[in-house]
Tab-separated table of C-alpha atoms and ligand atoms in Angstrom:
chain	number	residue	atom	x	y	z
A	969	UNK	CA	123.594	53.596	-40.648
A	970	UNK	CA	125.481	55.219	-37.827
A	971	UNK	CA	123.934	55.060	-34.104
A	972	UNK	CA	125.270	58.228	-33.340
A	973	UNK	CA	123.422	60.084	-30.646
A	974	UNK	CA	123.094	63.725	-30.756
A	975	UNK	CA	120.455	65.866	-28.835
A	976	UNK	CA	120.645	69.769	-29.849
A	977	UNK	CA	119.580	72.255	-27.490
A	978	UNK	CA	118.666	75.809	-28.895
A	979	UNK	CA	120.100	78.455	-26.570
A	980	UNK	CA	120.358	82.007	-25.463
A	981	UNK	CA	118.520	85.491	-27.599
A	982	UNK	CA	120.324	84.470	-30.761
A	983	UNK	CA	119.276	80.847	-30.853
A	984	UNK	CA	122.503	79.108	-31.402
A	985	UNK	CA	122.189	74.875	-31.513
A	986	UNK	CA	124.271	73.406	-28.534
A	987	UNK	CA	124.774	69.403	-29.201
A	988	UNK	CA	125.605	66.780	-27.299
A	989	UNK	CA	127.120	63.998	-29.225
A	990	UNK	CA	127.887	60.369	-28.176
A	991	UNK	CA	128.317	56.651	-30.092
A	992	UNK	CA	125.201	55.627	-29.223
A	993	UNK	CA	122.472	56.167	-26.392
A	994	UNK	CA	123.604	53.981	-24.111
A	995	UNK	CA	127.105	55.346	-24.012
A	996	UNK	CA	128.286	57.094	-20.820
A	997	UNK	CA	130.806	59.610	-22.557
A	998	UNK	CA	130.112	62.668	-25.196
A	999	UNK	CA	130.816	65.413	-26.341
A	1000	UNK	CA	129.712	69.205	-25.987
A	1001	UNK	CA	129.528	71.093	-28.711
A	1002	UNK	CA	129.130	75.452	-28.966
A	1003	UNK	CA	127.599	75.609	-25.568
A	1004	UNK	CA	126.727	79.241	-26.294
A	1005	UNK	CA	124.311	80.229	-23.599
A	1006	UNK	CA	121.881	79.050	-21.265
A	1007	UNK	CA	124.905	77.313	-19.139
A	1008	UNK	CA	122.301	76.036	-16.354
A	1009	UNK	CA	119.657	74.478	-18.468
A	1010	UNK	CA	122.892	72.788	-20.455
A	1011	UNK	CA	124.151	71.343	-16.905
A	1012	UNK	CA	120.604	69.577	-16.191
A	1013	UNK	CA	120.244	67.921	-20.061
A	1014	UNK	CA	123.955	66.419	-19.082
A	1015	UNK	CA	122.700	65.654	-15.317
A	1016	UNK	CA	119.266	64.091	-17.084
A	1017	UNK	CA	121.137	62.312	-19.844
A	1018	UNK	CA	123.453	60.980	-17.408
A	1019	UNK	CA	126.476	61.452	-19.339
A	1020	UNK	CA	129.802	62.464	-18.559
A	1021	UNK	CA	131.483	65.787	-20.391
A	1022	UNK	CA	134.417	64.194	-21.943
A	1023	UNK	CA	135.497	67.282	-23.937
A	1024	UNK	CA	134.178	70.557	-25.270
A	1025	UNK	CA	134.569	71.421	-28.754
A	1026	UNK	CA	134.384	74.985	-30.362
A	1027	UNK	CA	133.254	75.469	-33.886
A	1028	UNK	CA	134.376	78.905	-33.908
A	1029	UNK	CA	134.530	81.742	-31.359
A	1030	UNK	CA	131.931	84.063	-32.213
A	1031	UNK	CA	130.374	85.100	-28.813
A	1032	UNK	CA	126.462	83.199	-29.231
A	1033	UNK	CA	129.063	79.999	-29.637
A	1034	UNK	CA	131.001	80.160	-26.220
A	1035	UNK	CA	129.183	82.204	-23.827
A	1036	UNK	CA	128.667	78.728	-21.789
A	1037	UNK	CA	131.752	77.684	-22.554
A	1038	UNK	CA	133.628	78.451	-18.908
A	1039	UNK	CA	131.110	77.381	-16.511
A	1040	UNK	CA	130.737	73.970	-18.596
A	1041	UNK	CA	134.222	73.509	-18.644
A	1042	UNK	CA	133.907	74.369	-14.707
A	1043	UNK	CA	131.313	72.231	-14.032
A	1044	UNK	CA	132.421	69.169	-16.148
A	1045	UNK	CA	136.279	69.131	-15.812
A	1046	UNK	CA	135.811	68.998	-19.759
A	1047	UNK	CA	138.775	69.960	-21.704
A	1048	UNK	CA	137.921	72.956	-24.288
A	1049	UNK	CA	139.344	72.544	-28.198
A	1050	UNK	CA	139.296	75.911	-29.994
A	1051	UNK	CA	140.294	77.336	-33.378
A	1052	UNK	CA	144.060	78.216	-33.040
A	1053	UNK	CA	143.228	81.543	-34.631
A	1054	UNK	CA	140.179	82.010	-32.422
A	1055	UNK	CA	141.982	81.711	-28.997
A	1056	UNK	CA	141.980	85.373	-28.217
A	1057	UNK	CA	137.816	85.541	-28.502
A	1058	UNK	CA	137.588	82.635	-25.781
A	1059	UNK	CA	140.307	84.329	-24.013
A	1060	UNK	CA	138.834	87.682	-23.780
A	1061	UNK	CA	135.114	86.996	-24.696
A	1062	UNK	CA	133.249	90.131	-23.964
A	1063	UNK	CA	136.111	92.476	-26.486
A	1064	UNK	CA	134.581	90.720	-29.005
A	1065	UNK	CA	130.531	91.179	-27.880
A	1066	UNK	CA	129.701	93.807	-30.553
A	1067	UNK	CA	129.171	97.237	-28.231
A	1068	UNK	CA	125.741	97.679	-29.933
A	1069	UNK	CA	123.755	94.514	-28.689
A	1070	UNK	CA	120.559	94.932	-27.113
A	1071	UNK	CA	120.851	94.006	-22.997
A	1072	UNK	CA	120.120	90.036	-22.693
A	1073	UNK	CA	123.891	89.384	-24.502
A	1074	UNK	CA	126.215	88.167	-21.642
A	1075	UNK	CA	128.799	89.342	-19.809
A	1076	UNK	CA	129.913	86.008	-20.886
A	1077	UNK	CA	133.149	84.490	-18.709
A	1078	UNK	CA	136.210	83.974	-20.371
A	1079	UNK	CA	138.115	80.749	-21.027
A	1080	UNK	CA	142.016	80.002	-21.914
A	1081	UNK	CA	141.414	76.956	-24.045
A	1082	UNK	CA	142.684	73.910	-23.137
A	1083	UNK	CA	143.939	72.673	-26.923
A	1084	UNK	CA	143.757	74.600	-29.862
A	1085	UNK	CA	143.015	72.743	-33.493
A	1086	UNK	CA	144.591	74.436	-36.970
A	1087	UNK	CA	142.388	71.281	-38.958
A	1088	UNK	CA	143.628	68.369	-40.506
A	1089	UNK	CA	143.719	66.732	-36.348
A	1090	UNK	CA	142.333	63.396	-35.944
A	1091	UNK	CA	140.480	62.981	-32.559
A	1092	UNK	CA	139.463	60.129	-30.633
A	1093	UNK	CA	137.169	61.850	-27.579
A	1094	UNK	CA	134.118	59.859	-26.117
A	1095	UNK	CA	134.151	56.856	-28.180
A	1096	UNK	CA	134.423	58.763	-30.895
A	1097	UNK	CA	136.614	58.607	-33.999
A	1098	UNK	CA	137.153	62.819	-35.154
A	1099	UNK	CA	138.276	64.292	-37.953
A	1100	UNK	CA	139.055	68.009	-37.839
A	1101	UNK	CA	138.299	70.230	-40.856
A	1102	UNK	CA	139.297	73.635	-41.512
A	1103	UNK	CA	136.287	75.611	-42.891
A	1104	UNK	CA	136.929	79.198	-42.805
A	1105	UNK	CA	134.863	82.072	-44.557
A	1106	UNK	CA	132.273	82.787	-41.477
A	1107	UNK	CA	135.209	83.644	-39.321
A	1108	UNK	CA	138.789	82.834	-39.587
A	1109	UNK	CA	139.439	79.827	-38.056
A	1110	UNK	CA	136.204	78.119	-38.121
A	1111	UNK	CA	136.064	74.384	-37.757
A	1112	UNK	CA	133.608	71.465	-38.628
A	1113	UNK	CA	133.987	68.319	-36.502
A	1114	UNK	CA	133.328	65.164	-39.021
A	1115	UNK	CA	131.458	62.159	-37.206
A	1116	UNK	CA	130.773	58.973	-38.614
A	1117	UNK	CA	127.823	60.130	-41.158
A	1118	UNK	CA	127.480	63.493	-39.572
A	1119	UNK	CA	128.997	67.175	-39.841
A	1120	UNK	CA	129.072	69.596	-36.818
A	1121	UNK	CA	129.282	72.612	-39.094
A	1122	UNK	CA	128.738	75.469	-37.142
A	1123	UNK	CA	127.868	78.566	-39.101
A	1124	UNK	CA	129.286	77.172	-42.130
A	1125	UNK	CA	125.965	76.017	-44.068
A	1126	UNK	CA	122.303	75.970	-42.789
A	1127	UNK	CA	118.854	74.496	-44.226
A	1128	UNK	CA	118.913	76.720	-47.342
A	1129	UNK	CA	121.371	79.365	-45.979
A	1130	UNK	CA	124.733	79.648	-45.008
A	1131	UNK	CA	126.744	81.453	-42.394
A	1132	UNK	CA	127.037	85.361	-42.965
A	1133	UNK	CA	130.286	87.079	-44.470
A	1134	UNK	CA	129.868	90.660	-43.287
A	1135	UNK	CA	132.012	90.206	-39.804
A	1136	UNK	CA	135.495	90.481	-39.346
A	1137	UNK	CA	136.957	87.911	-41.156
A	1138	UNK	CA	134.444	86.653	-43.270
A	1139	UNK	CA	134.822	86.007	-47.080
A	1140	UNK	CA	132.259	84.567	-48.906
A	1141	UNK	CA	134.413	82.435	-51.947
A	1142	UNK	CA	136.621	81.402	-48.763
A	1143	UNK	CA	132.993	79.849	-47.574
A	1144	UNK	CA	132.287	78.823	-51.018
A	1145	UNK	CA	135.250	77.148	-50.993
A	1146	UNK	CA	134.820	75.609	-47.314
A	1147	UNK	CA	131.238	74.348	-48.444
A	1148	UNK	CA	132.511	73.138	-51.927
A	1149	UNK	CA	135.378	70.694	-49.694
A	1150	UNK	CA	132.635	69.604	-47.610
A	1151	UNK	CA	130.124	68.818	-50.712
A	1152	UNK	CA	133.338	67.280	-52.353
A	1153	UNK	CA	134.157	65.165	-49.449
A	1154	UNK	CA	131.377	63.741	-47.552
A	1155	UNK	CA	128.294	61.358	-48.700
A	1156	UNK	CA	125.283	63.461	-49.776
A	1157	UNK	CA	123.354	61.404	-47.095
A	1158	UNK	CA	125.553	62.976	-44.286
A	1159	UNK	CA	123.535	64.776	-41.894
A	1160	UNK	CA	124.050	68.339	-41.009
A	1161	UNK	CA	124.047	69.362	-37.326
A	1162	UNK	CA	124.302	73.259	-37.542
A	1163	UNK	CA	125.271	75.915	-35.486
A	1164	UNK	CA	121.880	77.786	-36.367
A	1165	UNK	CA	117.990	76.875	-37.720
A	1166	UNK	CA	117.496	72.985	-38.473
A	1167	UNK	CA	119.155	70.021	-39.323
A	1168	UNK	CA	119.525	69.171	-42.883
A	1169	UNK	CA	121.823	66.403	-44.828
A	1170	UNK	CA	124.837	67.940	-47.357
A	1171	UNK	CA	122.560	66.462	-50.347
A	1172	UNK	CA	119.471	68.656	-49.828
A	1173	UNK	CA	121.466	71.650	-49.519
A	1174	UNK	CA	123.455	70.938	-52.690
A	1175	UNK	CA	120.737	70.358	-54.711
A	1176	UNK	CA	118.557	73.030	-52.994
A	1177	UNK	CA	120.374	75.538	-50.898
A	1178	UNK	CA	119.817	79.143	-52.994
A	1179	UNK	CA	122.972	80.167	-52.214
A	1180	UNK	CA	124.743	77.345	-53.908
A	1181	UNK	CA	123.709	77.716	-57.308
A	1182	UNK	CA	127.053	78.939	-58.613
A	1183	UNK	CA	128.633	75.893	-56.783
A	1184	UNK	CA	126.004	73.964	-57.961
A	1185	UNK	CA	126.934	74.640	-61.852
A	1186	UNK	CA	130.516	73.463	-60.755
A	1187	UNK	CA	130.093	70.050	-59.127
A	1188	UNK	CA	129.295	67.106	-61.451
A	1189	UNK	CA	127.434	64.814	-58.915
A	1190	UNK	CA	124.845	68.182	-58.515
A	1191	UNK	CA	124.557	68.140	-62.225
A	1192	UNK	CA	123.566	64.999	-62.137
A	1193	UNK	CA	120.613	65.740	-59.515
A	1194	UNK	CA	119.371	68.536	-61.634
A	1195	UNK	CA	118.965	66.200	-64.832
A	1196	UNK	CA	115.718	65.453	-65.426
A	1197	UNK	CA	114.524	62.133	-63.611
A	1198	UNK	CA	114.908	58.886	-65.871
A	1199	UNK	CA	111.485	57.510	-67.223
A	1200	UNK	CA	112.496	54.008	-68.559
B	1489	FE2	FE1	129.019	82.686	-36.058
């Protein structure tokens, strides 16, 4: 069972989970993950934790993911790794606010990211031993950040729901596709830690998620789960 640490924060109007991640809860280094809003309140959980900022990782650039991006990078001396396809958004953060948000939305500052990821990378940040997955289908160049026994999947899959495929870039069987890898690839016990709603584990949402149930039909370990339970 891994000791990985990893406190979520729930920030700004659109509720976007900020993490921070480290080996264990004694260690001194971790990660930041999405810092999307609230760039203050994030500052004090790192001040309270005690922990140093040893590197700030992006999921994907939609704005309620990296509007606390540059002042945490500011503040922590953190370097930021971004989608290579997503560098523009950081770069020029508030072309990509949608002009028809309610007030409460930003401005958000900028950010020219420090290293950009394609997937496929292998990390070692805070302790921590990273493998970097391309998951597009929510956005272009979305990433998920595997962890010993844990996912930081963004706005790739939720607790029954997955990320939407109606903005620029998005393509639902490219999601499919990015969800069916993940299913494919990781344990079902692997816990989710999503970019929105709560934390789930890759096994309840392939044998539960509504949204799978084509997938579902396709993978043989979920045909399995939907068998009827053994009786002897
Ligand atoms: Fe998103």
């Amino acid at each position: 069972m891994s000791a990985l640490d990893v406190r979520a924060f729930t920030v700004g109007p659109v509720q976007e989970n900020c993490y921070i991640v480290r080996p264990d809860a004694r260690a001194t280094g971790a990660l930041l993950v999405d810092p999307g809003d609230e760039p203050e309140r994030l500052l004090a959980a790192i001040a309270s934790l005690g922990v140093q900022i040893e590197a700030i990782l992006v999921t994907h650039c939609h704005f309620d993911h990296i509007g606390a991006v540059a002042p945490l990078a500011h503040a922590t001396g953190a370097p930021v790794y971004c989608p290579e396809i997503e560098r523009p958004m950081l770069a020029d953060v508030m072309k990509w606010v949608p002009p028809t948000l309610p007030p409460g939305f930003g401005p958000f500052e900028s950010y020219e990211a420090d290293h950009t990821l394609a997937g496929g990378e292998r990390l070692g940040l805070a302790g921590l031993d990273i493998e970097v997955l391309f998951t597009p289908g929510h956005s272009p160049g979305h990433l998920t950040y595997a962890l010993p026994g844990a996912l930081l999947s963004g706005d790739v899959l939720f607790q029954g729901s997955v990320g939407r495929v109606d903005l620029p870039g998005g393509d639902w069987a490219t999601l499919e596709r990015s969800i069916e890898g993940l299913l494919t690839a990781y344990a079902p016990e692997t816990v989710v830690y999503p970019g929105h709603m709560a934390v789930t584990t890759l096994g309840r949402e392939r044998d539960t998620n509504p949204f799978l149930s084509e997938l579902r039909r396709r993978l043989p370990r979920a045909a399995a789960a939907d068998a009827a339970p053994a009786t002897s």
